[in-house]
PDB file of C-alpha atoms in Angstrom:
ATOM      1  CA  UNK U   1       0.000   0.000   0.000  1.00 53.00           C
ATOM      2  CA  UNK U   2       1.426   3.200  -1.119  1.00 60.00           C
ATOM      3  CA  UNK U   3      -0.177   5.795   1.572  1.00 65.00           C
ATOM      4  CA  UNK U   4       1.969   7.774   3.288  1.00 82.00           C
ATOM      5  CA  UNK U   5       1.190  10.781   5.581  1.00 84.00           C
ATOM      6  CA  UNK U   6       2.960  12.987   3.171  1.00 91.00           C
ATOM      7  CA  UNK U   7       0.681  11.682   0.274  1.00 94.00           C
ATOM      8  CA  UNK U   8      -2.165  12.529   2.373  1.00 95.00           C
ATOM      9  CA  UNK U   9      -0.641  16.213   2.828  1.00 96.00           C
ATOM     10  CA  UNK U  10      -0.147  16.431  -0.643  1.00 97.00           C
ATOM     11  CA  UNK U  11      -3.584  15.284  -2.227  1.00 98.00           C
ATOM     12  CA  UNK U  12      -5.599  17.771   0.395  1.00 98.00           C
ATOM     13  CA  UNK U  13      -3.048  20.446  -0.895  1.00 98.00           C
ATOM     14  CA  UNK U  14      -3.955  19.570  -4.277  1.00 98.00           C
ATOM     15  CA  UNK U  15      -7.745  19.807  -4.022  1.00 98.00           C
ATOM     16  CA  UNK U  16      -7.773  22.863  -2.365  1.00 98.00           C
ATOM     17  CA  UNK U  17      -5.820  24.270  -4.922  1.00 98.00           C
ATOM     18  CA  UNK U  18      -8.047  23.063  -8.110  1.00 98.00           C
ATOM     19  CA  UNK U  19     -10.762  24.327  -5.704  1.00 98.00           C
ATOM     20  CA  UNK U  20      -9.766  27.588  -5.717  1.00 98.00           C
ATOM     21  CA  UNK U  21      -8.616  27.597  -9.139  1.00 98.00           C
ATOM     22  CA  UNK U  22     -11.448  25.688 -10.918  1.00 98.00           C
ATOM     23  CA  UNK U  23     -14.619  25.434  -8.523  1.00 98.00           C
ATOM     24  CA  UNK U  24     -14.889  28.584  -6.582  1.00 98.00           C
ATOM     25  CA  UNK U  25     -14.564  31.258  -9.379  1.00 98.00           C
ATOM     26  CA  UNK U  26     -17.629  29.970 -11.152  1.00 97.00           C
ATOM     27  CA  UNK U  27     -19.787  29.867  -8.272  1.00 98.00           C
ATOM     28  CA  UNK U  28     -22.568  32.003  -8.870  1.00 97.00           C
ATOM     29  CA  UNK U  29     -21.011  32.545 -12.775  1.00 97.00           C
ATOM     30  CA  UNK U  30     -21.689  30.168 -14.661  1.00 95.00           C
ATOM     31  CA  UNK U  31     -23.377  31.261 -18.220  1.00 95.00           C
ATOM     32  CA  UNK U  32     -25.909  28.832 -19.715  1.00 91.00           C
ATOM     33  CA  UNK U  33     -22.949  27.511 -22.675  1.00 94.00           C
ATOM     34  CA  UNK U  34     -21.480  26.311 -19.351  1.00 95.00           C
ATOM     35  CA  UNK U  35     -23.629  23.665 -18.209  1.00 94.00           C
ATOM     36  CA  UNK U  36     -24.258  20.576 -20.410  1.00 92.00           C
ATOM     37  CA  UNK U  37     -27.076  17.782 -20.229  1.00 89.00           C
ATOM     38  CA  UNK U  38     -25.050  14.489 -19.234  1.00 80.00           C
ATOM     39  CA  UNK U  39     -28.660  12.996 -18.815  1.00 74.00           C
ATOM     40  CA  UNK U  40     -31.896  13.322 -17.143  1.00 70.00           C
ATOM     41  CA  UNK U  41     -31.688  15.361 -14.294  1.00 74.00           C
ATOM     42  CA  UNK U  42     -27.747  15.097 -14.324  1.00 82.00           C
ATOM     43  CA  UNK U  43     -25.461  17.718 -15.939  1.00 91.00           C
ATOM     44  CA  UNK U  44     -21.969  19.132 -15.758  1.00 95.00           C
ATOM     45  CA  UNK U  45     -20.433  22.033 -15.915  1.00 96.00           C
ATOM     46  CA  UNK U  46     -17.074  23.733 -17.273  1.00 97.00           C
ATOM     47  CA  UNK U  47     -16.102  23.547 -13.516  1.00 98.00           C
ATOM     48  CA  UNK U  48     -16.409  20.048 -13.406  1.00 97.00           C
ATOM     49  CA  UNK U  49     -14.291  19.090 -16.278  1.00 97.00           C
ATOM     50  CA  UNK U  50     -11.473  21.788 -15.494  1.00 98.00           C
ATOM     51  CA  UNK U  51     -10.996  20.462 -11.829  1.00 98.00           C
ATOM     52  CA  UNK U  52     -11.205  16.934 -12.864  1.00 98.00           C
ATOM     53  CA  UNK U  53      -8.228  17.392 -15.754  1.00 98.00           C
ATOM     54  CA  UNK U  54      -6.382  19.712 -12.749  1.00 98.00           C
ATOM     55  CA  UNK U  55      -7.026  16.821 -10.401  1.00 98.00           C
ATOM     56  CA  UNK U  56      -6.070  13.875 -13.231  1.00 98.00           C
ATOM     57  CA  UNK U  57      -3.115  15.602 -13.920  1.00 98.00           C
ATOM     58  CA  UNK U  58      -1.647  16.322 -10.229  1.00 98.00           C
ATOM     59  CA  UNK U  59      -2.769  12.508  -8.750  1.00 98.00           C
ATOM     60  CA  UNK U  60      -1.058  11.126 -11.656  1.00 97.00           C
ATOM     61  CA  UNK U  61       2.339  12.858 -11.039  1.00 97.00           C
ATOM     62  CA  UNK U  62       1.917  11.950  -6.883  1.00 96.00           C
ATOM     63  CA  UNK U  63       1.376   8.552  -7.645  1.00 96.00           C
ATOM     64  CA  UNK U  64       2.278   7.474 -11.328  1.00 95.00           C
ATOM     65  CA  UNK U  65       2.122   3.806 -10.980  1.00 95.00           C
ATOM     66  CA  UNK U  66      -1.839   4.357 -10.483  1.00 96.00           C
ATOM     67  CA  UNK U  67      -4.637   4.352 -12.460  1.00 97.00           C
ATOM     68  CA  UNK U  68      -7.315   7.512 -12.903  1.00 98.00           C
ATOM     69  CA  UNK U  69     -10.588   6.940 -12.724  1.00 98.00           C
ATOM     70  CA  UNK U  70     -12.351  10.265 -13.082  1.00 97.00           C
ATOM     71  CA  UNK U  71     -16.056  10.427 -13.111  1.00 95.00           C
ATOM     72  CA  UNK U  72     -16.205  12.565 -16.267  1.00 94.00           C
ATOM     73  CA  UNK U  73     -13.687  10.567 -18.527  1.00 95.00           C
ATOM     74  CA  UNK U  74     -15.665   7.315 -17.585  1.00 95.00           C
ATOM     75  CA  UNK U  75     -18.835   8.891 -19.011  1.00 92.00           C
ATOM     76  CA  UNK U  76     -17.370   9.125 -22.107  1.00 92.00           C
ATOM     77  CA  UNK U  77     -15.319   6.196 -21.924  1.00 96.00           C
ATOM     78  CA  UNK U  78     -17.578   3.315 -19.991  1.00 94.00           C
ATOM     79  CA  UNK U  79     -14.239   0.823 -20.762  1.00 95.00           C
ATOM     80  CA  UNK U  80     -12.428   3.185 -17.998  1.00 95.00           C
ATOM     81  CA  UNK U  81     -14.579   1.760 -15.301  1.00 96.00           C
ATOM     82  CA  UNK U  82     -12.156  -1.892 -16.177  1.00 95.00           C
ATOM     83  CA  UNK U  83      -9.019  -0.021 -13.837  1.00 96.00           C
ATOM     84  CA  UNK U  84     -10.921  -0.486 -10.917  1.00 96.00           C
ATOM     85  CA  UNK U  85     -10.453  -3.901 -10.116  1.00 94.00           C
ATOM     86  CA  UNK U  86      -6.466  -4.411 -10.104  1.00 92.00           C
ATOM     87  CA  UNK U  87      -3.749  -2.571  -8.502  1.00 95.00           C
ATOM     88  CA  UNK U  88      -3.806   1.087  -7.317  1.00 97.00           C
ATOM     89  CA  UNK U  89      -6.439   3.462  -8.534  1.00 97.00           C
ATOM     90  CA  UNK U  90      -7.462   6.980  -8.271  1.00 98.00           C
ATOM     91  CA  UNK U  91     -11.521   7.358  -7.982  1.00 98.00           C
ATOM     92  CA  UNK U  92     -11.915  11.360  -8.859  1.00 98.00           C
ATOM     93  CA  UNK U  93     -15.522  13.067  -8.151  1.00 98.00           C
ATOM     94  CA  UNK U  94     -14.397  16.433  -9.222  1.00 98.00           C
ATOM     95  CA  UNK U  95     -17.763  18.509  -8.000  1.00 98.00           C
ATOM     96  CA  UNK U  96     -19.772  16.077  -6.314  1.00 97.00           C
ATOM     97  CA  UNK U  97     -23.735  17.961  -6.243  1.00 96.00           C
ATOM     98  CA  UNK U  98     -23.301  19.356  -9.549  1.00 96.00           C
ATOM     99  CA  UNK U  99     -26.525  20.233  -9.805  1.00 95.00           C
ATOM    100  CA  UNK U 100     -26.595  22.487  -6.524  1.00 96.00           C
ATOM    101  CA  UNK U 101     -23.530  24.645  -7.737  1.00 97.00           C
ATOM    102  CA  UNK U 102     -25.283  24.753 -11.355  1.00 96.00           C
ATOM    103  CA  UNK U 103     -27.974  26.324  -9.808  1.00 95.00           C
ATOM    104  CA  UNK U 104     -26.154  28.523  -7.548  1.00 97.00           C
ATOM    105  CA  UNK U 105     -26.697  27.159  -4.144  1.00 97.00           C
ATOM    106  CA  UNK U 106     -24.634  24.687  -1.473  1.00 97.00           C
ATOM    107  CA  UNK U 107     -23.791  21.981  -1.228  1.00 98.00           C
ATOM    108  CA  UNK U 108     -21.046  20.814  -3.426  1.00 98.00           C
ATOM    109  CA  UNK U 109     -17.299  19.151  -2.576  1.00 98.00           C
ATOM    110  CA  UNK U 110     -15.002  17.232  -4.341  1.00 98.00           C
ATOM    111  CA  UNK U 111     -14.399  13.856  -3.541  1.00 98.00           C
ATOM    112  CA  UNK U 112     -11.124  11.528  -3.907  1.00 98.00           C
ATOM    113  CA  UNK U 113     -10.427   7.953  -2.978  1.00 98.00           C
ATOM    114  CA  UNK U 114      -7.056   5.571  -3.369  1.00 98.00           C
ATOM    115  CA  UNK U 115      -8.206   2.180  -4.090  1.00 97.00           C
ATOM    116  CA  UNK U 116      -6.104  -1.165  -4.401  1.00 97.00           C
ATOM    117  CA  UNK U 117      -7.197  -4.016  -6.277  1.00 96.00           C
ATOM    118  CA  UNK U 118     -11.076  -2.637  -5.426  1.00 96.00           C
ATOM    119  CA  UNK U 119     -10.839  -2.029  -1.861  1.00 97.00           C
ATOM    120  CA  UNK U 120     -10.985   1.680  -0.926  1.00 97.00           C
ATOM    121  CA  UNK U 121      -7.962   2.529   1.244  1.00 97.00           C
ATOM    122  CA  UNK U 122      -8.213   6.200   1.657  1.00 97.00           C
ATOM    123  CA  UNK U 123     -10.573   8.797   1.136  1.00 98.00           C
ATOM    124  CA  UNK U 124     -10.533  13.185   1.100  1.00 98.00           C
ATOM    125  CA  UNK U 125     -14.069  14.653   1.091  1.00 98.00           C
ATOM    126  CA  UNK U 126     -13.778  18.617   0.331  1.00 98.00           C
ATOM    127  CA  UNK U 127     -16.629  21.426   1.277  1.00 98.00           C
ATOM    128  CA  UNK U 128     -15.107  23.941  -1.173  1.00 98.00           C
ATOM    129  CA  UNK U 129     -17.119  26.413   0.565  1.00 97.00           C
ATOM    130  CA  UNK U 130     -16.584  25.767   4.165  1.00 98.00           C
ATOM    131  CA  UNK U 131     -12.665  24.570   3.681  1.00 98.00           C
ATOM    132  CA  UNK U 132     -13.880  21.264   5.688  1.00 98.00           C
ATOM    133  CA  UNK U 133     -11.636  18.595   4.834  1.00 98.00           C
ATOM    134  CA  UNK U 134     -13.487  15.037   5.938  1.00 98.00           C
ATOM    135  CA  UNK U 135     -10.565  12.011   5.425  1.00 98.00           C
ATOM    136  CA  UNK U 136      -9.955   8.464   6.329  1.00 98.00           C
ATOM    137  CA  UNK U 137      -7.181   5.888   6.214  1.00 97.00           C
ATOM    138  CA  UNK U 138      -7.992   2.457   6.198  1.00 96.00           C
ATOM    139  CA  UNK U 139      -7.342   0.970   9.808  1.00 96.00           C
ATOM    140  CA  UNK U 140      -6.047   4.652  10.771  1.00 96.00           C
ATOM    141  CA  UNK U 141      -8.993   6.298  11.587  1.00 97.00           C
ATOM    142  CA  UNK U 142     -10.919   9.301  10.150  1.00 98.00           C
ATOM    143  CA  UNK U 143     -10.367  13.037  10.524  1.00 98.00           C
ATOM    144  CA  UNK U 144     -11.779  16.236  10.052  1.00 98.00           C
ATOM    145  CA  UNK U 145      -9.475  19.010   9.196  1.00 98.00           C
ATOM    146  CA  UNK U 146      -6.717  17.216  10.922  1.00 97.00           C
ATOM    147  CA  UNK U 147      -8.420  16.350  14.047  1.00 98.00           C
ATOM    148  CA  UNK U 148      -9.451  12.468  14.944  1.00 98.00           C
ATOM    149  CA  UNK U 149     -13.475  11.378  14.513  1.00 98.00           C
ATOM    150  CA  UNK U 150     -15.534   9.395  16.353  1.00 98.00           C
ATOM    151  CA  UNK U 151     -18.871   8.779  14.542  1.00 98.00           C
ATOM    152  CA  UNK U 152     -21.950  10.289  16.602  1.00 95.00           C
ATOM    153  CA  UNK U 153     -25.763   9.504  16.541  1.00 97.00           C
ATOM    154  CA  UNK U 154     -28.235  12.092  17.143  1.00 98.00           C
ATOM    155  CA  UNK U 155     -30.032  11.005  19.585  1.00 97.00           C
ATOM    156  CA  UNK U 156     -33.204  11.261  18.447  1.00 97.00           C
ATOM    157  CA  UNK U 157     -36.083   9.342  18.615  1.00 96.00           C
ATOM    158  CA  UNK U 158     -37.270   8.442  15.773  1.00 97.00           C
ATOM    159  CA  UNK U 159     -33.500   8.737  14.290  1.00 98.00           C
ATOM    160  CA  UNK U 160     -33.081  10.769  11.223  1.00 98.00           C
ATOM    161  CA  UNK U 161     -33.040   9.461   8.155  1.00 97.00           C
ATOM    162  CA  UNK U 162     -31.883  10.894   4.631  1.00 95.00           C
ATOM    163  CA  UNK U 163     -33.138   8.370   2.018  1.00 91.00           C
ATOM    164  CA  UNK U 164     -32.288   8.778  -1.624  1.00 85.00           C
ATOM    165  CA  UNK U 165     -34.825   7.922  -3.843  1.00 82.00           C
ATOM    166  CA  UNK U 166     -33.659   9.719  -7.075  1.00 81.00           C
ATOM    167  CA  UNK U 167     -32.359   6.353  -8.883  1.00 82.00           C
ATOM    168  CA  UNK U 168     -35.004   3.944  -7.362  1.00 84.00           C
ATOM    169  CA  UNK U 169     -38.455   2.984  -9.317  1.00 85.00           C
ATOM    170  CA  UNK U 170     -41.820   3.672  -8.378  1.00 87.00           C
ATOM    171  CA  UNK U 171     -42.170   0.431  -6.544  1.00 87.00           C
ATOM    172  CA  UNK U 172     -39.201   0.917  -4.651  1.00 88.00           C
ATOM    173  CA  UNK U 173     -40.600   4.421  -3.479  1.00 88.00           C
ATOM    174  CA  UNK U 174     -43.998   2.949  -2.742  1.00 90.00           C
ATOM    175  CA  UNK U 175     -42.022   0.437  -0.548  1.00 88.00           C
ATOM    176  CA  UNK U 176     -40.023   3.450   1.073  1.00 90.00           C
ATOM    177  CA  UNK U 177     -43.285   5.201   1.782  1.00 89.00           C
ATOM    178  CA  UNK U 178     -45.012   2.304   3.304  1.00 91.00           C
ATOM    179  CA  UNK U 179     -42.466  -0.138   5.033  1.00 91.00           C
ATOM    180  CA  UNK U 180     -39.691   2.041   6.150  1.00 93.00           C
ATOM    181  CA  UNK U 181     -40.064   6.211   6.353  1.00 93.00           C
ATOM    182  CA  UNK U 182     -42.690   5.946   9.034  1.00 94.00           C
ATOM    183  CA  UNK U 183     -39.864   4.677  11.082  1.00 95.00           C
ATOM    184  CA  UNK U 184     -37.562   7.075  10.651  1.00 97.00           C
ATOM    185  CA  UNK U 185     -37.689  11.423  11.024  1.00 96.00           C
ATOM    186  CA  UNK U 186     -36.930  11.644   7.020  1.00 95.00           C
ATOM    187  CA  UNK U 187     -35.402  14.381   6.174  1.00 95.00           C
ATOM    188  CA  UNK U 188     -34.605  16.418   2.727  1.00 93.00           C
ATOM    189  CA  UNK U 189     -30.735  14.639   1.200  1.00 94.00           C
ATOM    190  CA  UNK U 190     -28.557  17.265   0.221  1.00 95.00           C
ATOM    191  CA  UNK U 191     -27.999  15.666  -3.545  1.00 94.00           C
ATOM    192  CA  UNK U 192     -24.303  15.441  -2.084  1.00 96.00           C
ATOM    193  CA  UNK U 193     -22.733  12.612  -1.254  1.00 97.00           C
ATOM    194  CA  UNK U 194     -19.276  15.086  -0.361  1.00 98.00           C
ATOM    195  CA  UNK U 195     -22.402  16.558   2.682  1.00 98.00           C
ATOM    196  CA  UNK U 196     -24.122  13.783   3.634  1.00 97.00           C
ATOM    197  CA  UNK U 197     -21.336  11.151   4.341  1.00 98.00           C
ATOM    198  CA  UNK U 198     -19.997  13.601   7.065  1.00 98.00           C
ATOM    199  CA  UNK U 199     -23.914  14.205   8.159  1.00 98.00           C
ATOM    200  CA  UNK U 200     -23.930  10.635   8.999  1.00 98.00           C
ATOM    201  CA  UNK U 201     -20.199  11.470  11.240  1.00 98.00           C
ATOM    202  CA  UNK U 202     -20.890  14.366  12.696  1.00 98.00           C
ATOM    203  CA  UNK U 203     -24.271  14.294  14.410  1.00 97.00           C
ATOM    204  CA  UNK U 204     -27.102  15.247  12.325  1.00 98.00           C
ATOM    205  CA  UNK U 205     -28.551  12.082  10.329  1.00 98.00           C
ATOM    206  CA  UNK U 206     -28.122   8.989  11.933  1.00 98.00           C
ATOM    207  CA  UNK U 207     -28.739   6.863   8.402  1.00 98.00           C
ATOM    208  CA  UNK U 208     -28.940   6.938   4.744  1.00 97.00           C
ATOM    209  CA  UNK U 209     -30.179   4.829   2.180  1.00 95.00           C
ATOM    210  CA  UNK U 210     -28.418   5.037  -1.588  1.00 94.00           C
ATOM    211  CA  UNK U 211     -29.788   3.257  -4.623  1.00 91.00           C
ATOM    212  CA  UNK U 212     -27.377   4.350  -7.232  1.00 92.00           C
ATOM    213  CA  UNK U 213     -23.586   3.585  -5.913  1.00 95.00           C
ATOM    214  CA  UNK U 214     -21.021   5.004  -8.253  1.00 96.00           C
ATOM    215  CA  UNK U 215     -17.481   4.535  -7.029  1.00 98.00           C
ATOM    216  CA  UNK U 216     -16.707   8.284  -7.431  1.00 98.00           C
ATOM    217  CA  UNK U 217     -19.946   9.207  -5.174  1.00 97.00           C
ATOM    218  CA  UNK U 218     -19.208   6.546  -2.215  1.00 98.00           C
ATOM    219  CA  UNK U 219     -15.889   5.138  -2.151  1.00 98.00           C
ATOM    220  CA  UNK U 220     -14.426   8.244  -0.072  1.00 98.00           C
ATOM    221  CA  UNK U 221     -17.449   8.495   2.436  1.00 98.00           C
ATOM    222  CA  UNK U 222     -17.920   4.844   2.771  1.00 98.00           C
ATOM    223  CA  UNK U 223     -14.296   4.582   4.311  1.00 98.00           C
ATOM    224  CA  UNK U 224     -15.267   7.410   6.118  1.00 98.00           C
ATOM    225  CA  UNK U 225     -17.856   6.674   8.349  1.00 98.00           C
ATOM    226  CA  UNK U 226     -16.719   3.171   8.881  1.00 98.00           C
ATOM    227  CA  UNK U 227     -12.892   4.415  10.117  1.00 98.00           C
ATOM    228  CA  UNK U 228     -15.103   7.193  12.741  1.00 98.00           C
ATOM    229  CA  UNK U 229     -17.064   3.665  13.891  1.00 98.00           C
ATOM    230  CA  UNK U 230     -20.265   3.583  11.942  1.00 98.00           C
ATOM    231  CA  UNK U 231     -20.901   1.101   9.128  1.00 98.00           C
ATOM    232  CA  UNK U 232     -21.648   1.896   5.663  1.00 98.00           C
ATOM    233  CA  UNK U 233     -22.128  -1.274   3.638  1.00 98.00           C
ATOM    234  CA  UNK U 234     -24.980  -3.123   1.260  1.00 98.00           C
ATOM    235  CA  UNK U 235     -27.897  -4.043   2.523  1.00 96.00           C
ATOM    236  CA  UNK U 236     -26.616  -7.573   3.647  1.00 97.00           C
ATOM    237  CA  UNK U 237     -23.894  -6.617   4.885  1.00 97.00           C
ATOM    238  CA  UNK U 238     -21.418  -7.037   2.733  1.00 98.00           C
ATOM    239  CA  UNK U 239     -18.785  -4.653   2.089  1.00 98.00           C
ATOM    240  CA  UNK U 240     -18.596  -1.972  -0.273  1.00 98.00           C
ATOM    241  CA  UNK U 241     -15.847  -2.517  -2.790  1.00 98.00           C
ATOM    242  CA  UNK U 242     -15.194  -0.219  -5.858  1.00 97.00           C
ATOM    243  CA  UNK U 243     -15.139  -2.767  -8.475  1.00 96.00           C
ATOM    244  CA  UNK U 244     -18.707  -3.909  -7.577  1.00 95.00           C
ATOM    245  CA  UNK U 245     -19.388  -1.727 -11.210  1.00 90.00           C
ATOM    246  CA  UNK U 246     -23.568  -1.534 -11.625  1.00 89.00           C
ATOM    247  CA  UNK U 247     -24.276  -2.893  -7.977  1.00 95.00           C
ATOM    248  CA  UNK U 248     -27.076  -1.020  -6.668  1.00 94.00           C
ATOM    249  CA  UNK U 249     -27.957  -0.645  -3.180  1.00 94.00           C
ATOM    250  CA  UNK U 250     -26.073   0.707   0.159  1.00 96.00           C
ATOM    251  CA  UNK U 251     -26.672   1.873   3.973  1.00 98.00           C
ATOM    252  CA  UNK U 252     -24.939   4.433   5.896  1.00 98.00           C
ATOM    253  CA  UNK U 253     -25.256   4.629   9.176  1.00 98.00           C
ATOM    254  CA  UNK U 254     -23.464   6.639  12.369  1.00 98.00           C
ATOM    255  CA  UNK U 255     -23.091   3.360  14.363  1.00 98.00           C
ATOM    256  CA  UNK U 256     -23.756  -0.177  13.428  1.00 98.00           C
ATOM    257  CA  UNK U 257     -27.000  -0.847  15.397  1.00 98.00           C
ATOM    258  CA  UNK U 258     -28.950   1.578  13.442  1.00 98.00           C
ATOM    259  CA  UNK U 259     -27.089   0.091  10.357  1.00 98.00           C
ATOM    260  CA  UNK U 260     -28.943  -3.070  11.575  1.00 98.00           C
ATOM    261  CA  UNK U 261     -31.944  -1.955  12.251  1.00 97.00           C
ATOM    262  CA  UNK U 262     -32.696  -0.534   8.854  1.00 97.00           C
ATOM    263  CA  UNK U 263     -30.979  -3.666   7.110  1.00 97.00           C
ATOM    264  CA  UNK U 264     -33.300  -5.566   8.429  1.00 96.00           C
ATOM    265  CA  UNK U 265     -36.474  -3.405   7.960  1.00 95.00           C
ATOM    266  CA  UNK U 266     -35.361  -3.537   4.374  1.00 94.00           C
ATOM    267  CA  UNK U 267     -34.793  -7.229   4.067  1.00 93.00           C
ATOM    268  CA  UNK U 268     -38.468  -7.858   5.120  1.00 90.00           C
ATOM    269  CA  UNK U 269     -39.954  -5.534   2.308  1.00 87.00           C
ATOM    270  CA  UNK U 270     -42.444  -7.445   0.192  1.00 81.00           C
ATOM    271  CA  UNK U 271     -41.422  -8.965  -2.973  1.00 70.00           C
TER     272      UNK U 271
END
């Protein structure tokens, strides 16, 4: 494994630079030829693209024996997704909640992960806003701005829940609606994964639900908020690796009771 404490220095010195240098000047400016349709309800923007060549460019000279897999050049090149299962990779969400900073409005990050052979081994989640730096280590813990994490519940009863239901069908939803919000506080997602991984850390939702599990959306926040203590895994428990390419289906959770809780309030949904 090739993580060092000075590589960790180095690639949080990196994104806030492309940060400042791609992201934050077009807050707020973006002209219409700057946003593109990707797809329904998805789109990118010049920022995107800028900060993800920026970020290609400066992981690829810290670590050159790794792989890039950047969520842009995989749209347009599906085959890219193949580097994820063998040897090191870079996993690059260059503005995660796109559609937030199209429309002028929080929140938005960038998100980075190291993986090796398809098992996420560290993680940076950015607030360019803020300047919160959310990271993890695998088996060293996780950190915000520097300073150790211990995952924390809210302490609410119901608990809180932030359930994504962008990418599921209508039957799914029905089931949501039926089976499993009316045991929960729900509460609106922030279409972020870069906000609501470190929601899950820090004390203000105690679990998520995710249909849709891109590696560039989840690798980073997964390590996360299992290194502070909580569990973020699929549904049965097994654990989230990057090279699981088109699985669908995850939980996040501030500690691994209410993990199991909702696992198994989703495991007894009707067929």
């Amino acid at each position: 494994m090739s993580w060092t404490p000075h590589l960790d220095t180095a690639v949080a010195a990196l994104i806030r630079h492309v940060a400042a240098e791609a992201i934050a000047p077009r807050y707020r400016q973006l002209s219409a030829q700057d946003v593109t349709a990707k797809a329904a309800d998805d789109v990118v923007t010049v920022a995107d693209t800028h900060a993800e060549r920026l970020l290609t460019e400066g992981l690829s000279a810290l670590l050159p024996e790794a792989a890039v897999v950047g969520e842009e050049a995989a749209h347009a090149e599906p085959a890219i997704m193949e580097r994820l299962r063998e040897g090191l990779c870079w996993i690059i969400d260059p503005l995660d909640g796109t559609n937030n900073f199209a429309a002028g409005k929080p929140p938005f990050g960038v998100l980075i992960a190291l993986a090796e052979d398809g098992d996420c081994v560290a993680g940076w989640i950015y607030d360019v806003l803020s300047g919160r730096l959310c990271t993890a280590q695998r088996g060293r813990g996780a950190f915000v701005d520097g300073t150790p994490v211990t995952a924390a519940a809210t302490g609410q009863q119901p608990p809180v829940a932030a359930i994504s239901t962008v990418f599921m069908d209508a039957a799914q939803r029905e089931a949501m609606r039926q089976h499993i919000l009316p045991h929960y506080r729900v509460v609106d997602i922030p279409r972020c994964a870069a906000e609501q991984y470190p929601r899950l850390v820090l004390g203000v939702n105690d679990v998520s639900i995710f249909e849709r599990t891109l590696p560039w959306d989840h690798a980073a926040g997964v390590l996360f908020v299992n290194e502070a203590g909580g569990k973020a895994a699929r549904p049965d428990g097994r654990p989230y690796r990057v090279d699981q390419i088109g699985e669908r289906g995850l939980i996040g959770a501030s500690t691994p009771a209410l993990f199991a809780a909702m696992a198994e309030r989703l495991a007894s949904l009707p067929e």
